[in-house]
């Protein structure tokens, strides 16, 4: 294997699951096990086309096969979505910093996801499941555009079979069969929908920038401390190791110092939501 | 050896070299290495590759050459290899650069920080750095765009060189700045004598005079040497200054590419003629519209003014925060290269004046 940190190792696409019209989950088998921690990301390469950063959505306890849930949105993801099982890929990682789970011990953990933003949060959930006793309670508040855009729908609706979890979903726009909440995700963060103790809890947010912005404002309003709000900052990344300069966020590189930042570290930086 | 190409300040061994022996001396120390030296072309110098020092053709140069020295260790386009295949079987030869000036040498601090001293190490950069001996030289004149005193630098190197030459009327002061510099000088020992007080005094006087000259030409532009550029740039964020200067920016990226400190790059994949998938690492420019754009469409620096500000923010705020020094050495290359005639000194001057 190459020791050049910019070069990936070969990987095989083993399976593809369609989640929604434009989101698929790719099961990737790296040539060698790739161990990662929840919150860390990988760079996935379509050979000859390009590389893009993604956070795995599978359990960090499994390193032989990695699931990555990807929305078709750009040049590389367009090609990925056209691939069939058996295709050659390449993978590089783990990159970035993991969620500081030890800081969540003994506390309520609120997970706020928007759209495909639930994908990286699923890896976090699996990590939390490994040690459920360490956390006071887990809440999930998930927003999707329509019922058809809900990823891992059966698992989410069922709370991954964990009765002790408090799960609520909202859709921006209902369809004829939808009996649940309607409206943006902040609606299900309101105190009548979320019986938790913000001043002592932590909140982990991942979703599109606009959703992250309003969710953060709502969480602050609820009483979450800035240092207890963890945000996944989506930035243009190329090298993933803090050298190429693309993902700079004030004094940080999102790839090396993030991609997850507690809000207090970035709140004074300009244009964090763009 | 890799740990630091910039050893902390100490008393280096200094020698004297008679003027008449210079070509002989350089011929000896360059022997057996690929040589990069300066060649004069009208009012400028170019960095050229050669097999040996050629008297009359090569020169130490009065000021820095057009091409940034970084290109030798951080190449404009570097083939990283083919995916799944072996790393390219391409080795960097043992090299020597003669005539590098302080701006270029000091700029390597930035590249060392990025590629060497922040994990993981860039193996190709490391190899290039280890195989490149730097023989620097004091500036004896300044070009019109030089402004190093404004960014806390000076027209002679204090560190980062293997050997430095200081031309004086009494001959050259030859200083070894590293262990390998000392070793290299052993090859030409017979040409060197101990530096005497007179030549050291002459060197110091030359340095002071040139410092004064560059400082004067910088201050004539209205940019005070010693102004707090970090504060000036940080406080200027979002102000009209950036809209005004961005009006002239055509996003060509010349300032980034010619800059001795700019280190941003892009990993790009492609398919070769033989069908192999390859990856290259190539220089990128933060002035390009999509430099920070993500696939989903978000772009934190959608406007040109924001991108222009970003360039200054990186140089005068980010690097002072992470490394304790500006990522600008005052070489003025961007002033010469800018298609829109944006003068970094004018930009900094206005930022300072609007504090």
Short mmCIF file of N, CA and C in Angstrom, two decimals, chain B residues 132-255:
data_model
loop_
_atom_site.label_atom_id
_atom_site.label_comp_id
_atom_site.label_asym_id
_atom_site.label_seq_id
_atom_site.Cartn_x
_atom_site.Cartn_y
_atom_site.Cartn_z
N UNK B 132 17.52 19.23 -1.38
CA UNK B 132 17.81 20.55 -1.94
C UNK B 132 18.64 21.37 -0.97
N UNK B 133 19.87 21.60 -1.35
CA UNK B 133 20.75 22.45 -0.54
C UNK B 133 20.52 23.90 -0.96
N UNK B 134 20.39 24.75 0.02
CA UNK B 134 20.12 26.15 -0.28
C UNK B 134 21.33 27.02 0.03
N UNK B 135 21.88 27.59 -1.02
CA UNK B 135 22.94 28.57 -0.87
C UNK B 135 22.31 29.92 -1.16
N UNK B 136 22.04 30.66 -0.14
CA UNK B 136 21.36 31.94 -0.31
C UNK B 136 22.38 33.06 -0.41
N UNK B 137 21.85 34.22 -0.66
CA UNK B 137 22.74 35.38 -0.84
C UNK B 137 22.00 36.63 -0.37
N UNK B 138 22.69 37.51 0.31
CA UNK B 138 22.07 38.79 0.70
C UNK B 138 21.62 39.52 -0.56
N UNK B 139 20.54 40.24 -0.48
CA UNK B 139 20.18 41.13 -1.57
C UNK B 139 21.19 42.29 -1.56
N UNK B 140 21.54 42.76 -2.75
CA UNK B 140 22.41 43.93 -2.80
C UNK B 140 21.65 45.11 -3.39
N UNK B 141 20.45 44.82 -3.83
CA UNK B 141 19.57 45.87 -4.34
C UNK B 141 18.14 45.37 -4.16
N UNK B 142 17.18 46.22 -4.46
CA UNK B 142 15.78 45.81 -4.34
C UNK B 142 15.08 46.12 -5.64
N UNK B 143 14.10 45.30 -6.00
CA UNK B 143 13.31 45.73 -7.16
C UNK B 143 12.23 46.69 -6.65
N UNK B 144 11.59 47.35 -7.59
CA UNK B 144 10.63 48.39 -7.22
C UNK B 144 9.53 47.89 -6.29
N UNK B 145 9.17 46.61 -6.44
CA UNK B 145 8.02 46.09 -5.70
C UNK B 145 8.40 45.44 -4.37
N UNK B 146 9.68 45.41 -4.05
CA UNK B 146 10.10 44.77 -2.79
C UNK B 146 9.58 45.57 -1.59
N UNK B 147 9.08 44.86 -0.59
CA UNK B 147 8.64 45.57 0.63
C UNK B 147 8.81 44.71 1.89
N UNK B 148 9.86 43.87 1.90
CA UNK B 148 10.02 42.93 3.01
C UNK B 148 10.03 43.55 4.41
N UNK B 149 10.55 44.78 4.59
CA UNK B 149 10.53 45.30 5.98
C UNK B 149 9.12 45.51 6.52
N UNK B 150 8.14 45.64 5.63
CA UNK B 150 6.76 45.85 6.10
C UNK B 150 6.16 44.58 6.68
N UNK B 151 6.75 43.42 6.34
CA UNK B 151 6.22 42.14 6.86
C UNK B 151 7.23 41.49 7.80
N UNK B 152 7.99 42.34 8.49
CA UNK B 152 8.94 41.88 9.51
C UNK B 152 10.06 41.01 8.93
N UNK B 153 10.39 41.21 7.68
CA UNK B 153 11.53 40.49 7.10
C UNK B 153 12.58 41.52 6.71
N UNK B 154 13.68 41.03 6.18
CA UNK B 154 14.78 41.91 5.80
C UNK B 154 15.47 41.30 4.58
N UNK B 155 16.22 42.11 3.83
CA UNK B 155 16.76 41.60 2.56
C UNK B 155 17.99 40.70 2.70
N UNK B 156 18.09 40.02 3.79
CA UNK B 156 19.14 39.00 3.94
C UNK B 156 18.58 37.93 4.88
N UNK B 157 19.01 36.68 4.71
CA UNK B 157 18.41 35.62 5.53
C UNK B 157 19.04 35.52 6.92
N UNK B 158 18.19 35.19 7.89
CA UNK B 158 18.69 34.97 9.25
C UNK B 158 18.73 33.48 9.56
N UNK B 159 17.91 32.71 8.85
CA UNK B 159 17.87 31.26 9.06
C UNK B 159 17.30 30.61 7.81
N UNK B 160 17.34 29.28 7.80
CA UNK B 160 16.71 28.55 6.70
C UNK B 160 17.64 28.27 5.53
N UNK B 161 18.89 28.70 5.61
CA UNK B 161 19.84 28.44 4.52
C UNK B 161 20.88 27.43 4.98
N UNK B 162 21.51 26.78 4.02
CA UNK B 162 22.63 25.90 4.36
C UNK B 162 23.92 26.72 4.36
N UNK B 163 24.02 27.56 3.33
CA UNK B 163 25.16 28.48 3.25
C UNK B 163 24.61 29.82 2.79
N UNK B 164 25.11 30.88 3.36
CA UNK B 164 24.72 32.21 2.85
C UNK B 164 25.95 33.01 2.46
N UNK B 165 25.81 33.75 1.38
CA UNK B 165 26.89 34.60 0.91
C UNK B 165 26.49 36.06 1.05
N UNK B 166 27.40 36.86 1.60
CA UNK B 166 27.14 38.29 1.69
C UNK B 166 28.21 39.02 0.89
N UNK B 167 27.84 39.57 -0.26
CA UNK B 167 28.83 40.29 -1.07
C UNK B 167 29.22 41.61 -0.41
N UNK B 168 30.51 41.88 -0.38
CA UNK B 168 30.99 43.19 0.11
C UNK B 168 32.14 43.62 -0.80
N UNK B 169 32.57 44.85 -0.63
CA UNK B 169 33.73 45.33 -1.42
C UNK B 169 35.00 44.57 -1.07
N UNK B 170 35.00 43.94 0.10
CA UNK B 170 36.21 43.24 0.56
C UNK B 170 36.17 41.75 0.26
N UNK B 171 35.17 41.33 -0.48
CA UNK B 171 34.99 39.90 -0.77
C UNK B 171 33.65 39.44 -0.22
N UNK B 172 33.50 38.12 -0.10
CA UNK B 172 32.23 37.59 0.38
C UNK B 172 32.37 37.06 1.79
N UNK B 173 31.32 37.31 2.60
CA UNK B 173 31.22 36.61 3.87
C UNK B 173 30.45 35.34 3.58
N UNK B 174 31.01 34.21 3.98
CA UNK B 174 30.38 32.92 3.73
C UNK B 174 29.97 32.34 5.08
N UNK B 175 28.68 32.06 5.24
CA UNK B 175 28.17 31.61 6.54
C UNK B 175 27.50 30.25 6.39
N UNK B 176 27.88 29.33 7.24
CA UNK B 176 27.21 28.03 7.22
C UNK B 176 26.03 28.09 8.19
N UNK B 177 24.83 27.78 7.70
CA UNK B 177 23.64 27.89 8.55
C UNK B 177 23.09 26.56 9.00
N UNK B 178 23.75 25.48 8.58
CA UNK B 178 23.26 24.15 8.96
C UNK B 178 24.44 23.18 8.96
N UNK B 179 24.19 22.01 9.48
CA UNK B 179 25.23 21.00 9.52
C UNK B 179 25.68 20.63 8.11
N UNK B 180 24.69 20.46 7.22
CA UNK B 180 25.11 20.08 5.86
C UNK B 180 25.79 21.23 5.14
N UNK B 181 25.47 22.46 5.55
CA UNK B 181 26.16 23.62 5.01
C UNK B 181 27.63 23.58 5.41
N UNK B 182 27.86 23.22 6.68
CA UNK B 182 29.24 23.10 7.18
C UNK B 182 30.00 22.05 6.38
N UNK B 183 29.34 20.91 6.17
CA UNK B 183 29.98 19.82 5.41
C UNK B 183 30.32 20.26 4.00
N UNK B 184 29.38 20.99 3.41
CA UNK B 184 29.57 21.44 2.03
C UNK B 184 30.78 22.37 1.94
N UNK B 185 30.92 23.24 2.93
CA UNK B 185 32.04 24.19 2.90
C UNK B 185 33.39 23.48 3.02
N UNK B 186 33.37 22.32 3.63
CA UNK B 186 34.64 21.57 3.75
C UNK B 186 35.22 21.25 2.39
N UNK B 187 34.31 21.05 1.40
CA UNK B 187 34.77 20.73 0.04
C UNK B 187 35.61 21.87 -0.55
N UNK B 188 35.33 23.10 -0.08
CA UNK B 188 36.01 24.26 -0.67
C UNK B 188 36.85 24.98 0.37
N UNK B 189 37.20 24.25 1.41
CA UNK B 189 37.95 24.79 2.55
C UNK B 189 39.17 25.63 2.14
N UNK B 190 39.88 25.10 1.13
CA UNK B 190 41.14 25.74 0.75
C UNK B 190 40.92 27.15 0.20
N UNK B 191 39.70 27.45 -0.22
CA UNK B 191 39.44 28.79 -0.79
C UNK B 191 39.00 29.79 0.28
N UNK B 192 38.71 29.27 1.47
CA UNK B 192 38.15 30.14 2.51
C UNK B 192 39.20 30.53 3.55
N UNK B 193 39.01 31.69 4.13
CA UNK B 193 39.85 32.08 5.27
C UNK B 193 38.91 32.59 6.36
N UNK B 194 39.45 32.82 7.52
CA UNK B 194 38.60 33.31 8.60
C UNK B 194 38.09 34.70 8.27
N UNK B 195 36.82 34.96 8.61
CA UNK B 195 36.28 36.29 8.35
C UNK B 195 36.86 37.27 9.35
N UNK B 196 37.35 38.40 8.85
CA UNK B 196 37.91 39.38 9.78
C UNK B 196 36.88 40.44 10.13
N UNK B 197 37.21 41.23 11.09
CA UNK B 197 36.26 42.24 11.59
C UNK B 197 35.87 43.23 10.49
N UNK B 198 36.81 43.54 9.62
CA UNK B 198 36.54 44.54 8.58
C UNK B 198 35.45 44.07 7.62
N UNK B 199 35.54 42.79 7.21
CA UNK B 199 34.55 42.31 6.23
C UNK B 199 33.18 42.15 6.88
N UNK B 200 33.19 41.77 8.17
CA UNK B 200 31.91 41.62 8.86
C UNK B 200 31.24 42.99 9.03
N UNK B 201 32.08 43.98 9.28
CA UNK B 201 31.56 45.33 9.42
C UNK B 201 30.98 45.81 8.08
N UNK B 202 31.71 45.47 7.01
CA UNK B 202 31.23 45.86 5.68
C UNK B 202 29.89 45.20 5.38
N UNK B 203 29.78 43.91 5.76
CA UNK B 203 28.53 43.18 5.53
C UNK B 203 27.37 43.85 6.29
N UNK B 204 27.62 44.12 7.57
CA UNK B 204 26.56 44.70 8.40
C UNK B 204 26.14 46.07 7.88
N UNK B 205 27.12 46.80 7.39
CA UNK B 205 26.82 48.13 6.86
C UNK B 205 25.96 48.02 5.59
N UNK B 206 26.35 47.09 4.72
CA UNK B 206 25.57 46.87 3.49
C UNK B 206 24.13 46.50 3.83
N UNK B 207 24.02 45.60 4.79
CA UNK B 207 22.69 45.14 5.16
C UNK B 207 21.83 46.29 5.68
N UNK B 208 22.44 47.07 6.56
CA UNK B 208 21.70 48.20 7.13
C UNK B 208 21.27 49.18 6.06
N UNK B 209 22.19 49.45 5.13
CA UNK B 209 21.87 50.42 4.09
C UNK B 209 20.74 49.94 3.20
N UNK B 210 20.79 48.66 2.86
CA UNK B 210 19.73 48.16 1.98
C UNK B 210 18.39 48.10 2.72
N UNK B 211 18.46 47.71 3.99
CA UNK B 211 17.23 47.73 4.81
C UNK B 211 16.60 49.11 4.76
N UNK B 212 17.44 50.11 4.95
CA UNK B 212 16.96 51.49 4.93
C UNK B 212 16.32 51.82 3.59
N UNK B 213 16.98 51.39 2.53
CA UNK B 213 16.48 51.69 1.18
C UNK B 213 15.11 51.04 0.94
N UNK B 214 15.00 49.74 1.29
CA UNK B 214 13.73 49.04 1.04
C UNK B 214 12.63 49.62 1.93
N UNK B 215 13.04 49.97 3.15
CA UNK B 215 12.08 50.56 4.07
C UNK B 215 11.60 51.91 3.52
N UNK B 216 12.54 52.68 3.00
CA UNK B 216 12.18 53.99 2.47
C UNK B 216 11.24 53.86 1.28
N UNK B 217 11.52 52.90 0.39
CA UNK B 217 10.66 52.78 -0.79
C UNK B 217 9.28 52.24 -0.40
N UNK B 218 9.23 51.45 0.67
CA UNK B 218 7.95 50.93 1.14
C UNK B 218 7.15 52.07 1.77
N UNK B 219 7.84 52.87 2.57
CA UNK B 219 7.14 53.95 3.27
C UNK B 219 6.74 55.07 2.31
N UNK B 220 7.49 55.17 1.22
CA UNK B 220 7.14 56.16 0.19
C UNK B 220 5.78 55.81 -0.43
N UNK B 221 5.48 54.49 -0.43
CA UNK B 221 4.18 54.03 -0.91
C UNK B 221 3.08 54.32 0.11
N UNK B 222 3.50 54.72 1.30
CA UNK B 222 2.52 54.99 2.35
C UNK B 222 2.29 53.84 3.29
N UNK B 223 3.10 52.77 3.14
CA UNK B 223 2.95 51.61 4.02
C UNK B 223 4.06 51.64 5.06
N UNK B 224 3.68 51.85 6.32
CA UNK B 224 4.68 51.96 7.38
C UNK B 224 5.30 50.61 7.70
N UNK B 225 6.63 50.57 7.81
CA UNK B 225 7.29 49.32 8.20
C UNK B 225 7.08 49.13 9.69
N UNK B 226 6.50 47.99 10.05
CA UNK B 226 6.23 47.76 11.47
C UNK B 226 4.76 47.92 11.82
N UNK B 227 3.93 48.31 10.85
CA UNK B 227 2.49 48.44 11.12
C UNK B 227 1.92 47.05 11.47
N UNK B 228 0.88 47.03 12.28
CA UNK B 228 0.27 45.76 12.69
C UNK B 228 -0.69 45.30 11.58
N UNK B 229 -0.15 44.51 10.68
CA UNK B 229 -0.94 44.11 9.51
C UNK B 229 -2.03 43.11 9.89
N UNK B 230 -1.76 42.32 10.91
CA UNK B 230 -2.79 41.35 11.33
C UNK B 230 -4.05 42.08 11.78
N UNK B 231 -3.84 43.04 12.65
CA UNK B 231 -4.98 43.78 13.16
C UNK B 231 -5.68 44.54 12.03
N UNK B 232 -4.87 45.14 11.15
CA UNK B 232 -5.45 45.92 10.06
C UNK B 232 -6.32 45.05 9.17
N UNK B 233 -5.83 43.85 8.83
CA UNK B 233 -6.59 42.97 7.95
C UNK B 233 -7.83 42.43 8.66
N UNK B 234 -7.65 42.00 9.91
CA UNK B 234 -8.79 41.44 10.63
C UNK B 234 -9.92 42.46 10.77
N UNK B 235 -9.54 43.70 11.05
CA UNK B 235 -10.56 44.74 11.25
C UNK B 235 -11.21 45.18 9.94
N UNK B 236 -10.59 44.83 8.84
CA UNK B 236 -11.11 45.32 7.54
C UNK B 236 -12.16 44.39 6.96
N UNK B 237 -12.38 43.28 7.63
CA UNK B 237 -13.31 42.30 7.08
C UNK B 237 -14.70 42.87 6.81
N UNK B 238 -15.20 42.59 5.61
CA UNK B 238 -16.55 43.02 5.26
C UNK B 238 -16.64 44.48 4.87
N UNK B 239 -15.51 45.20 4.92
CA UNK B 239 -15.56 46.63 4.60
C UNK B 239 -15.42 46.87 3.09
N UNK B 240 -15.66 48.11 2.73
CA UNK B 240 -15.70 48.49 1.32
C UNK B 240 -14.35 48.30 0.61
N UNK B 241 -13.28 48.36 1.37
CA UNK B 241 -11.95 48.19 0.79
C UNK B 241 -11.90 46.97 -0.13
N UNK B 242 -12.53 45.88 0.29
CA UNK B 242 -12.44 44.65 -0.50
C UNK B 242 -13.29 44.71 -1.75
N UNK B 243 -14.45 45.36 -1.66
CA UNK B 243 -15.26 45.55 -2.87
C UNK B 243 -14.48 46.39 -3.87
N UNK B 244 -13.82 47.43 -3.35
CA UNK B 244 -13.10 48.34 -4.24
C UNK B 244 -11.95 47.64 -4.96
N UNK B 245 -11.13 46.93 -4.21
CA UNK B 245 -10.00 46.26 -4.86
C UNK B 245 -10.47 45.08 -5.72
N UNK B 246 -11.55 44.41 -5.29
CA UNK B 246 -12.04 43.25 -6.05
C UNK B 246 -12.57 43.66 -7.42
N UNK B 247 -12.91 44.94 -7.57
CA UNK B 247 -13.38 45.40 -8.88
C UNK B 247 -12.34 45.17 -9.96
N UNK B 248 -11.08 45.21 -9.56
CA UNK B 248 -10.01 45.04 -10.55
C UNK B 248 -9.53 43.60 -10.67
N UNK B 249 -10.03 42.72 -9.81
CA UNK B 249 -9.56 41.32 -9.82
C UNK B 249 -10.28 40.55 -10.91
N UNK B 250 -9.51 39.83 -11.72
CA UNK B 250 -10.15 39.05 -12.79
C UNK B 250 -10.08 37.55 -12.47
N UNK B 251 -9.75 37.23 -11.24
CA UNK B 251 -9.74 35.84 -10.77
C UNK B 251 -8.82 34.94 -11.60
N UNK B 252 -7.69 35.49 -12.01
CA UNK B 252 -6.78 34.68 -12.83
C UNK B 252 -5.93 33.77 -11.94
N UNK B 253 -5.80 34.14 -10.67
CA UNK B 253 -5.02 33.30 -9.76
C UNK B 253 -3.52 33.52 -9.85
N UNK B 254 -3.08 34.47 -10.66
CA UNK B 254 -1.64 34.70 -10.82
C UNK B 254 -0.97 35.02 -9.49
N UNK B 255 -1.66 35.79 -8.64
CA UNK B 255 -1.06 36.17 -7.35
C UNK B 255 -0.75 34.93 -6.51
#
